[in-house]
mmCIF file of C-alpha atoms and ligand atoms in Angstrom:
data_model
loop_
_atom_site.group_PDB
_atom_site.id
_atom_site.type_symbol
_atom_site.label_atom_id
_atom_site.label_comp_id
_atom_site.label_asym_id
_atom_site.label_seq_id
_atom_site.Cartn_x
_atom_site.Cartn_y
_atom_site.Cartn_z
ATOM 1 C CA MET L 1 -5.433 -21.896 -7.548
ATOM 2 C CA SER L 2 -8.718 -23.317 -7.728
ATOM 3 C CA LYS L 3 -11.242 -21.881 -9.819
ATOM 4 C CA THR L 4 -13.761 -21.422 -7.624
ATOM 5 C CA THR L 5 -14.693 -18.031 -6.102
ATOM 6 C CA ILE L 6 -12.594 -16.264 -3.324
ATOM 7 C CA GLU L 7 -14.591 -14.433 -0.848
ATOM 8 C CA VAL L 8 -12.887 -11.436 0.411
ATOM 9 C CA VAL L 9 -13.530 -9.214 3.008
ATOM 10 C CA ILE L 10 -12.178 -5.838 3.577
ATOM 11 C CA ILE L 11 -12.559 -3.852 6.732
ATOM 12 C CA GLY L 12 -12.205 -0.362 6.314
ATOM 13 C CA ALA L 13 -13.259 1.137 2.862
ATOM 14 C CA GLY L 14 -10.979 4.404 2.839
ATOM 15 C CA HIS L 15 -8.218 4.808 0.356
ATOM 16 C CA MET L 16 -6.273 1.573 1.116
ATOM 17 C CA GLY L 17 -9.352 -0.444 1.206
ATOM 18 C CA SER L 18 -10.818 0.757 -1.429
ATOM 19 C CA ALA L 19 -7.671 0.304 -3.751
ATOM 20 C CA ILE L 20 -7.472 -2.965 -2.701
ATOM 21 C CA ALA L 21 -10.858 -3.975 -3.520
ATOM 22 C CA LEU L 22 -11.019 -2.107 -7.286
ATOM 23 C CA GLY L 23 -7.641 -3.905 -7.755
ATOM 24 C CA LEU L 24 -9.165 -7.101 -6.999
ATOM 25 C CA LYS L 25 -12.181 -6.378 -8.958
ATOM 26 C CA ARG L 26 -9.936 -5.639 -12.090
ATOM 27 C CA SER L 27 -8.004 -8.455 -11.686
ATOM 28 C CA SER L 28 -8.197 -11.816 -13.437
ATOM 29 C CA LEU L 29 -9.293 -13.819 -9.925
ATOM 30 C CA ASN L 30 -12.679 -14.798 -9.465
ATOM 31 C CA ILE L 31 -13.433 -12.935 -6.018
ATOM 32 C CA LEU L 32 -16.550 -11.736 -4.308
ATOM 33 C CA ILE L 33 -15.818 -8.565 -2.448
ATOM 34 C CA THR L 34 -17.480 -7.279 0.736
ATOM 35 C CA ALA L 35 -16.116 -4.062 2.181
ATOM 36 C CA VAL L 36 -17.380 -3.455 5.845
ATOM 37 C CA ASP L 37 -16.901 0.367 6.997
ATOM 38 C CA PRO L 38 -19.023 2.554 9.267
ATOM 39 C CA ASP L 39 -19.203 5.686 7.005
ATOM 40 C CA LEU L 40 -21.697 5.679 4.810
ATOM 41 C CA ALA L 41 -20.356 8.058 2.311
ATOM 42 C CA ARG L 42 -17.473 5.871 1.872
ATOM 43 C CA ARG L 43 -19.672 2.802 1.441
ATOM 44 C CA ASN L 44 -21.570 4.825 -1.237
ATOM 45 C CA ALA L 45 -18.242 5.341 -2.908
ATOM 46 C CA MET L 46 -17.713 1.806 -2.810
ATOM 47 C CA THR L 47 -21.357 0.931 -4.311
ATOM 48 C CA THR L 48 -20.753 3.144 -7.161
ATOM 49 C CA MET L 49 -17.838 1.123 -7.959
ATOM 50 C CA GLU L 50 -19.760 -2.010 -7.652
ATOM 51 C CA ILE L 51 -18.851 -3.415 -4.587
ATOM 52 C CA TYR L 52 -20.944 -4.635 -1.928
ATOM 53 C CA THR L 53 -20.897 -2.671 1.664
ATOM 54 C CA VAL L 54 -21.709 -3.491 4.881
ATOM 55 C CA GLU L 55 -21.576 -1.575 8.089
ATOM 56 C CA ASP L 56 -20.831 -4.413 10.343
ATOM 57 C CA LEU L 57 -19.451 -7.667 9.355
ATOM 58 C CA PRO L 58 -22.429 -10.316 10.468
ATOM 59 C CA ASN L 59 -21.439 -12.811 13.040
ATOM 60 C CA HIS L 60 -20.581 -16.006 11.719
ATOM 61 C CA SER L 61 -18.970 -14.445 8.560
ATOM 62 C CA THR L 62 -16.936 -17.314 6.674
ATOM 63 C CA PRO L 63 -14.946 -15.462 3.845
ATOM 64 C CA ASP L 64 -12.179 -17.162 2.692
ATOM 65 C CA LEU L 65 -9.897 -14.429 3.870
ATOM 66 C CA ILE L 66 -10.252 -11.097 5.526
ATOM 67 C CA ILE L 67 -7.959 -7.954 4.886
ATOM 68 C CA LEU L 68 -7.803 -5.279 7.955
ATOM 69 C CA ALA L 69 -7.515 -1.926 6.374
ATOM 70 C CA ILE L 70 -8.524 0.181 9.262
ATOM 71 C CA PRO L 71 -6.173 2.727 10.867
ATOM 72 C CA PRO L 72 -3.868 1.434 13.777
ATOM 73 C CA GLN L 73 -5.254 3.795 16.221
ATOM 74 C CA ALA L 74 -9.012 2.348 15.499
ATOM 75 C CA PHE L 75 -7.326 -1.355 15.600
ATOM 76 C CA LYS L 76 -5.610 -0.592 19.104
ATOM 77 C CA LYS L 77 -8.856 0.942 20.706
ATOM 78 C CA MET L 78 -11.091 -2.215 19.505
ATOM 79 C CA SER L 79 -12.051 -5.240 20.838
ATOM 80 C CA THR L 80 -12.658 -8.593 18.617
ATOM 81 C CA LYS L 81 -15.856 -8.492 19.501
ATOM 82 C CA ASN L 82 -16.354 -5.039 17.650
ATOM 83 C CA LEU L 83 -14.942 -6.917 14.684
ATOM 84 C CA ASN L 84 -17.260 -10.149 14.726
ATOM 85 C CA LEU L 85 -14.079 -12.214 14.285
ATOM 86 C CA GLU L 86 -14.267 -14.599 17.386
ATOM 87 C CA GLN L 87 -15.664 -17.317 15.488
ATOM 88 C CA TYR L 88 -13.763 -16.994 12.195
ATOM 89 C CA GLU L 89 -10.621 -19.469 11.495
ATOM 90 C CA GLY L 90 -9.327 -18.165 7.975
ATOM 91 C CA PRO L 91 -6.262 -16.132 7.167
ATOM 92 C CA VAL L 92 -6.321 -12.393 8.148
ATOM 93 C CA ILE L 93 -4.120 -9.916 6.276
ATOM 94 C CA SER L 94 -3.079 -6.567 7.920
ATOM 95 C CA VAL L 95 -2.180 -3.527 6.142
ATOM 96 C CA MET L 96 -1.968 -1.138 9.229
ATOM 97 C CA ALA L 97 1.160 0.467 9.722
ATOM 98 C CA GLY L 98 2.810 -0.370 13.128
ATOM 99 C CA ILE L 99 0.745 -3.367 14.334
ATOM 100 C CA HIS L 100 2.833 -6.513 14.854
ATOM 101 C CA LEU L 101 2.358 -9.892 14.187
ATOM 102 C CA SER L 102 2.438 -10.576 17.690
ATOM 103 C CA GLU L 103 -0.182 -8.037 18.485
ATOM 104 C CA LEU L 104 -2.444 -9.140 15.903
ATOM 105 C CA ALA L 105 -1.893 -12.859 16.961
ATOM 106 C CA ALA L 106 -3.020 -11.814 20.632
ATOM 107 C CA LYS L 107 -5.838 -9.916 19.760
ATOM 108 C CA LEU L 108 -7.359 -12.081 17.111
ATOM 109 C CA ASN L 109 -6.628 -15.197 18.517
ATOM 110 C CA THR L 110 -4.763 -17.217 15.749
ATOM 111 C CA PRO L 111 -1.664 -17.717 13.797
ATOM 112 C CA GLN L 112 -2.811 -17.572 10.511
ATOM 113 C CA LEU L 113 -1.946 -13.923 9.915
ATOM 114 C CA CYS L 114 0.097 -11.767 7.074
ATOM 115 C CA ARG L 115 1.341 -8.092 7.218
ATOM 116 C CA ALA L 116 0.942 -6.472 4.043
ATOM 117 C CA ILE L 117 2.251 -3.041 3.180
ATOM 118 C CA PRO L 118 0.724 -2.285 -0.357
ATOM 119 C CA ASN L 119 0.299 0.842 -2.183
ATOM 120 C CA LEU L 120 -2.676 2.756 -3.745
ATOM 121 C CA ALA L 121 -1.123 1.667 -6.977
ATOM 122 C CA CYS L 122 -2.781 -1.750 -6.306
ATOM 123 C CA ALA L 123 -6.484 0.008 -7.488
ATOM 124 C CA ILE L 124 -4.864 -0.213 -11.171
ATOM 125 C CA ASN L 125 -3.118 -3.725 -10.083
ATOM 126 C CA GLU L 126 0.211 -1.957 -10.670
ATOM 127 C CA GLY L 127 1.006 -2.126 -6.806
ATOM 128 C CA MET L 128 4.064 -3.187 -4.883
ATOM 129 C CA THR L 129 3.248 -5.146 -1.392
ATOM 130 C CA ALA L 130 5.599 -6.492 0.968
ATOM 131 C CA LEU L 131 4.518 -9.415 2.833
ATOM 132 C CA SER L 132 5.183 -10.799 6.090
ATOM 133 C CA PHE L 133 3.911 -14.000 7.442
ATOM 134 C CA HIS L 134 3.305 -15.650 11.068
ATOM 135 C CA THR L 135 5.857 -18.150 11.526
ATOM 136 C CA GLN L 136 2.769 -20.769 12.047
ATOM 137 C CA ILE L 137 0.478 -19.896 9.153
ATOM 138 C CA THR L 138 -0.230 -22.477 6.817
ATOM 139 C CA GLU L 139 1.090 -23.296 3.080
ATOM 140 C CA GLU L 140 -2.345 -22.804 1.671
ATOM 141 C CA ASN L 141 -3.016 -19.530 3.489
ATOM 142 C CA ILE L 142 0.473 -18.502 2.116
ATOM 143 C CA ARG L 143 -0.212 -19.326 -1.349
ATOM 144 C CA LEU L 144 -3.842 -17.723 -0.951
ATOM 145 C CA ILE L 145 -2.543 -14.540 0.123
ATOM 146 C CA GLU L 146 0.067 -14.328 -2.476
ATOM 147 C CA ALA L 147 -2.220 -14.929 -5.080
ATOM 148 C CA ILE L 148 -4.331 -12.187 -3.924
ATOM 149 C CA PHE L 149 -1.330 -9.596 -3.614
ATOM 150 C CA SER L 150 0.350 -10.878 -6.981
ATOM 151 C CA SER L 151 -3.070 -9.933 -8.567
ATOM 152 C CA LEU L 152 -2.686 -6.342 -7.252
ATOM 153 C CA GLY L 153 0.666 -5.739 -8.607
ATOM 154 C CA LYS L 154 4.283 -7.123 -7.810
ATOM 155 C CA THR L 155 5.045 -8.788 -4.136
ATOM 156 C CA ILE L 156 7.992 -9.510 -2.206
ATOM 157 C CA THR L 157 8.306 -11.268 0.849
ATOM 158 C CA ILE L 158 10.052 -10.502 3.896
ATOM 159 C CA LYS L 159 11.234 -12.524 6.597
ATOM 160 C CA ASP L 160 12.398 -10.238 9.027
ATOM 161 C CA GLU L 161 9.525 -8.567 10.360
ATOM 162 C CA THR L 162 11.162 -5.165 11.311
ATOM 163 C CA LEU L 163 11.767 -4.615 7.623
ATOM 164 C CA ILE L 164 8.055 -3.842 7.171
ATOM 165 C CA ASP L 165 8.583 -0.373 9.055
ATOM 166 C CA SER L 166 10.748 0.524 6.588
ATOM 167 C CA ALA L 167 8.710 -0.716 3.814
ATOM 168 C CA THR L 168 5.783 1.443 5.118
ATOM 169 C CA ALA L 169 8.031 4.376 4.756
ATOM 170 C CA LEU L 170 8.948 3.199 1.315
ATOM 171 C CA ILE L 171 6.363 1.102 -0.163
ATOM 172 C CA GLY L 172 3.417 2.819 1.335
ATOM 173 C CA GLY L 173 4.418 6.427 1.292
ATOM 174 C CA GLY L 174 6.101 5.757 -2.367
ATOM 175 C CA PRO L 175 2.830 7.287 -4.383
ATOM 176 C CA ALA L 176 3.144 10.088 -2.053
ATOM 177 C CA TYR L 177 6.700 10.884 -2.637
ATOM 178 C CA ILE L 178 6.377 10.344 -6.327
ATOM 179 C CA SER L 179 3.241 12.364 -6.465
ATOM 180 C CA TYR L 180 5.134 15.448 -4.401
ATOM 181 C CA PHE L 181 8.244 15.495 -7.258
ATOM 182 C CA THR L 182 5.660 15.363 -9.754
ATOM 183 C CA ALA L 183 4.160 17.991 -8.435
ATOM 184 C CA ALA L 184 7.234 20.098 -8.089
ATOM 185 C CA LEU L 185 7.779 19.538 -12.159
ATOM 186 C CA MET L 186 4.404 20.655 -12.845
ATOM 187 C CA GLU L 187 4.930 23.710 -10.326
ATOM 188 C CA TYR L 188 8.145 24.892 -12.590
ATOM 189 C CA ALA L 189 6.382 23.992 -15.804
ATOM 190 C CA ILE L 190 3.701 27.052 -14.924
ATOM 191 C CA SER L 191 5.976 29.040 -13.368
ATOM 192 C CA THR L 192 7.657 29.382 -16.674
ATOM 193 C CA GLY L 193 4.553 29.639 -18.927
ATOM 194 C CA PHE L 194 2.987 26.300 -19.625
ATOM 195 C CA ASP L 195 -0.585 25.600 -19.049
ATOM 196 C CA LYS L 196 -1.840 23.347 -16.524
ATOM 197 C CA ASP L 197 -2.709 20.858 -19.487
ATOM 198 C CA HIS L 198 0.786 20.821 -20.841
ATOM 199 C CA ALA L 199 2.472 21.046 -17.267
ATOM 200 C CA THR L 200 0.510 17.586 -16.596
ATOM 201 C CA SER L 201 1.741 16.086 -19.944
ATOM 202 C CA ILE L 202 5.272 16.934 -19.492
ATOM 203 C CA ALA L 203 5.388 15.917 -15.979
ATOM 204 C CA ILE L 204 3.326 12.347 -16.265
ATOM 205 C CA GLN L 205 4.942 11.602 -19.689
ATOM 206 C CA SER L 206 8.479 12.167 -18.130
ATOM 207 C CA LEU L 207 8.106 10.042 -15.475
ATOM 208 C CA ARG L 208 6.134 7.300 -17.280
ATOM 209 C CA GLY L 209 8.960 6.970 -19.877
ATOM 210 C CA THR L 210 11.553 7.080 -17.410
ATOM 211 C CA THR L 211 10.200 4.312 -15.032
ATOM 212 C CA THR L 212 9.811 2.169 -18.201
ATOM 213 C CA LEU L 213 13.388 2.944 -19.442
ATOM 214 C CA LEU L 214 14.546 1.997 -15.545
ATOM 215 C CA SER L 215 12.365 -1.266 -15.435
ATOM 216 C CA THR L 216 13.384 -2.377 -19.072
ATOM 217 C CA SER L 217 17.371 -1.445 -18.789
ATOM 218 C CA HIS L 218 19.431 -3.450 -16.122
ATOM 219 C CA ASN L 219 21.180 -0.172 -15.305
ATOM 220 C CA PRO L 220 21.342 1.515 -11.818
ATOM 221 C CA PRO L 221 19.106 4.811 -11.975
ATOM 222 C CA MET L 222 22.025 7.261 -11.748
ATOM 223 C CA ALA L 223 23.506 5.480 -15.066
ATOM 224 C CA LEU L 224 20.405 7.079 -16.584
ATOM 225 C CA CYS L 225 20.739 10.269 -14.733
ATOM 226 C CA GLU L 226 24.585 10.737 -15.637
ATOM 227 C CA LYS L 227 23.506 9.768 -19.730
ATOM 228 C CA VAL L 228 21.421 13.318 -19.223
ATOM 229 C CA MET L 229 24.213 15.036 -17.266
ATOM 230 C CA THR L 230 26.338 16.421 -20.025
ATOM 231 C CA PRO L 231 29.028 17.846 -18.710
ATOM 232 C CA GLU L 232 28.728 21.793 -19.062
ATOM 233 C CA GLY L 233 25.100 21.180 -20.292
ATOM 234 C CA THR L 234 22.101 22.348 -18.710
ATOM 235 C CA THR L 235 20.770 19.190 -16.525
ATOM 236 C CA ILE L 236 23.799 18.884 -14.460
ATOM 237 C CA GLN L 237 23.496 22.614 -13.182
ATOM 238 C CA ALA L 238 19.940 21.137 -11.666
ATOM 239 C CA ILE L 239 21.461 17.879 -10.505
ATOM 240 C CA ASN L 240 24.543 19.751 -9.180
ATOM 241 C CA PHE L 241 22.247 22.169 -7.305
ATOM 242 C CA PHE L 242 20.201 19.045 -5.775
ATOM 243 C CA ASN L 243 23.422 17.708 -4.488
ATOM 244 C CA SER L 244 24.623 21.079 -2.974
ATOM 245 C CA MET L 245 21.651 21.121 -1.303
ATOM 246 C CA GLN L 246 21.967 17.161 -0.079
ATOM 247 C CA LEU L 247 18.432 16.581 -1.597
ATOM 248 C CA ARG L 248 19.054 12.958 -1.708
ATOM 249 C CA THR L 249 20.050 12.919 2.064
ATOM 250 C CA ILE L 250 17.107 14.873 2.885
ATOM 251 C CA ILE L 251 14.713 12.230 1.310
ATOM 252 C CA VAL L 252 16.611 9.730 2.994
ATOM 253 C CA ASP L 253 15.921 11.501 6.274
ATOM 254 C CA GLY L 254 12.391 11.850 5.649
ATOM 255 C CA LEU L 255 11.880 8.158 4.616
ATOM 256 C CA LYS L 256 13.799 7.471 8.384
ATOM 257 C CA ARG L 257 11.052 9.771 9.876
ATOM 258 C CA SER L 258 8.374 7.883 7.969
ATOM 259 C CA GLN L 259 9.778 4.720 9.531
ATOM 260 C CA ASP L 260 10.086 6.236 12.654
ATOM 261 C CA ARG L 261 6.540 7.120 12.937
ATOM 262 C CA SER L 262 5.446 3.460 11.593
ATOM 263 C CA ILE L 263 7.659 2.284 14.863
ATOM 264 C CA GLU L 264 5.656 4.868 17.206
ATOM 265 C CA LEU L 265 2.348 3.618 15.816
ATOM 266 C CA GLY L 266 3.379 0.277 17.103
ATOM 267 C CA LYS L 267 3.900 1.209 20.353
ATOM 268 C CA GLY L 268 0.460 3.246 20.263
ATOM 269 C CA VAL L 269 1.801 6.982 20.483
HETATM 270 N N1 NAP E 1 -3.330 5.160 2.393
HETATM 271 C C1 NAP E 1 -2.417 4.264 1.894
HETATM 272 O O1 NAP E 1 -1.708 4.659 0.768
HETATM 273 C C2 NAP E 1 -1.893 3.081 2.914
HETATM 274 C C3 NAP E 1 -0.468 2.544 2.381
HETATM 275 C C4 NAP E 1 -0.122 1.431 3.176
HETATM 276 C C5 NAP E 1 -1.254 0.618 4.318
HETATM 277 N N2 NAP E 1 -1.970 1.628 4.713
HETATM 278 C C6 NAP E 1 -2.831 1.474 5.765
HETATM 279 O O2 NAP E 1 -3.917 1.459 5.731
HETATM 280 C C7 NAP E 1 -4.952 1.443 6.970
HETATM 281 C C8 NAP E 1 -6.026 2.251 6.265
HETATM 282 O O3 NAP E 1 -5.464 3.573 5.573
HETATM 283 P P1 NAP E 1 -6.145 4.470 4.843
HETATM 284 O O4 NAP E 1 -5.550 5.783 4.211
HETATM 285 O O5 NAP E 1 -7.281 3.945 3.836
HETATM 286 O O6 NAP E 1 -6.972 5.324 5.894
HETATM 287 P P2 NAP E 1 -8.506 5.517 6.034
HETATM 288 O O7 NAP E 1 -8.662 6.229 4.106
HETATM 289 O O8 NAP E 1 -8.629 6.746 7.314
HETATM 290 O O9 NAP E 1 -9.734 4.736 5.717
HETATM 291 C C9 NAP E 1 -9.767 3.718 6.980
HETATM 292 C C10 NAP E 1 -11.246 3.693 6.843
HETATM 293 O O10 NAP E 1 -11.451 2.627 8.120
HETATM 294 C C11 NAP E 1 -12.746 2.577 8.680
HETATM 295 N N3 NAP E 1 -12.915 2.170 9.954
HETATM 296 C C12 NAP E 1 -12.247 2.753 11.376
HETATM 297 N N4 NAP E 1 -12.888 1.598 12.403
HETATM 298 C C13 NAP E 1 -13.127 0.564 11.445
HETATM 299 C C14 NAP E 1 -13.776 -0.658 11.960
HETATM 300 N N5 NAP E 1 -13.891 -0.877 13.197
HETATM 301 N N6 NAP E 1 -14.710 -1.179 10.964
HETATM 302 C C15 NAP E 1 -14.627 -0.821 9.913
HETATM 303 N N7 NAP E 1 -13.999 0.235 9.453
HETATM 304 C C16 NAP E 1 -13.399 0.871 10.329
HETATM 305 C C17 NAP E 1 -12.648 4.285 8.474
HETATM 306 O O11 NAP E 1 -13.870 5.005 9.226
HETATM 307 P P3 NAP E 1 -14.119 6.238 9.777
HETATM 308 O O12 NAP E 1 -13.358 7.168 8.758
HETATM 309 O O13 NAP E 1 -15.659 6.266 10.041
HETATM 310 O O14 NAP E 1 -13.457 6.219 10.996
HETATM 311 C C18 NAP E 1 -12.265 4.760 7.478
HETATM 312 O O15 NAP E 1 -13.463 5.027 6.602
HETATM 313 C C19 NAP E 1 -4.060 2.323 7.928
HETATM 314 O O16 NAP E 1 -3.618 1.132 9.089
HETATM 315 C C20 NAP E 1 -2.470 2.384 6.950
HETATM 316 O O17 NAP E 1 -1.590 2.311 7.926
HETATM 317 C C21 NAP E 1 -2.563 2.911 4.228
#
């Protein structure tokens, strides 16, 4: 990558758009960010993060890269005229669930496209992003997009676009499931008498320590789980109960529902 400034426009300054903007701002890349959003409160929130915002993308804008972070329903309803993208020839990355590369190509009239499924941890450069490129995108644009998302955390490239629906369930939704589990740990801690601060420390430090152990050891997660499950001990009682309630099956089935919703969004349902 050259050292020149990369001009990035983020259309949609909601949860995902602002996470990307913050992560880019904190990254080591030399980036100039403009966030576009009709909502004044969202724009003000971005301004407090020292990110330049506009209500509409000006005509004839020529940034190096555009990231579409609006709801898929909003994209389906809008015309490219609304987006002011008619003259733009650079790469467009969509982080929208459900919207296929073919639909993006037809509407935006370009093959310089990538679908990306990031998550909110991009805000602290610890994100995970799955990328799926249009077959006709240039190598130069692929390198630029990979550099942008690598600056926000880890990336994987998916050749089979249909996997984006399960990536949406897994990666986009990932922080929600982990937060849900964390909330359950805290709920239990508080129910047994810990105050909120202690409950928060216990849950979050346990997660942090465990994810570090998992990422530094080369063993599968259940190997670590089994190390804690001393026969006739305490943890095994909880895991046996989870198994009897088929908790893992419930989680897998929940993710399937999330994937199904991504497919539905693509159909405009
Ligand atoms: N949240 C996540 O963790 C996550 C993860 C992966 C992918 N995504 C994808 O990211 C996209 C955004 O999700 P989100 O959670 O960030 O939604 P969100 O918080 O509702 O933000 C979307 C923002 O886009 C704005 N917007 C709508 N139409 C626009 C337009 N034509 N031009 C500019 N801005 C426009 C909305 O403004 P109004 O509210 O005024 O309409 C809103 O501020 C979705 O497509 C989602 O599938 C999200």
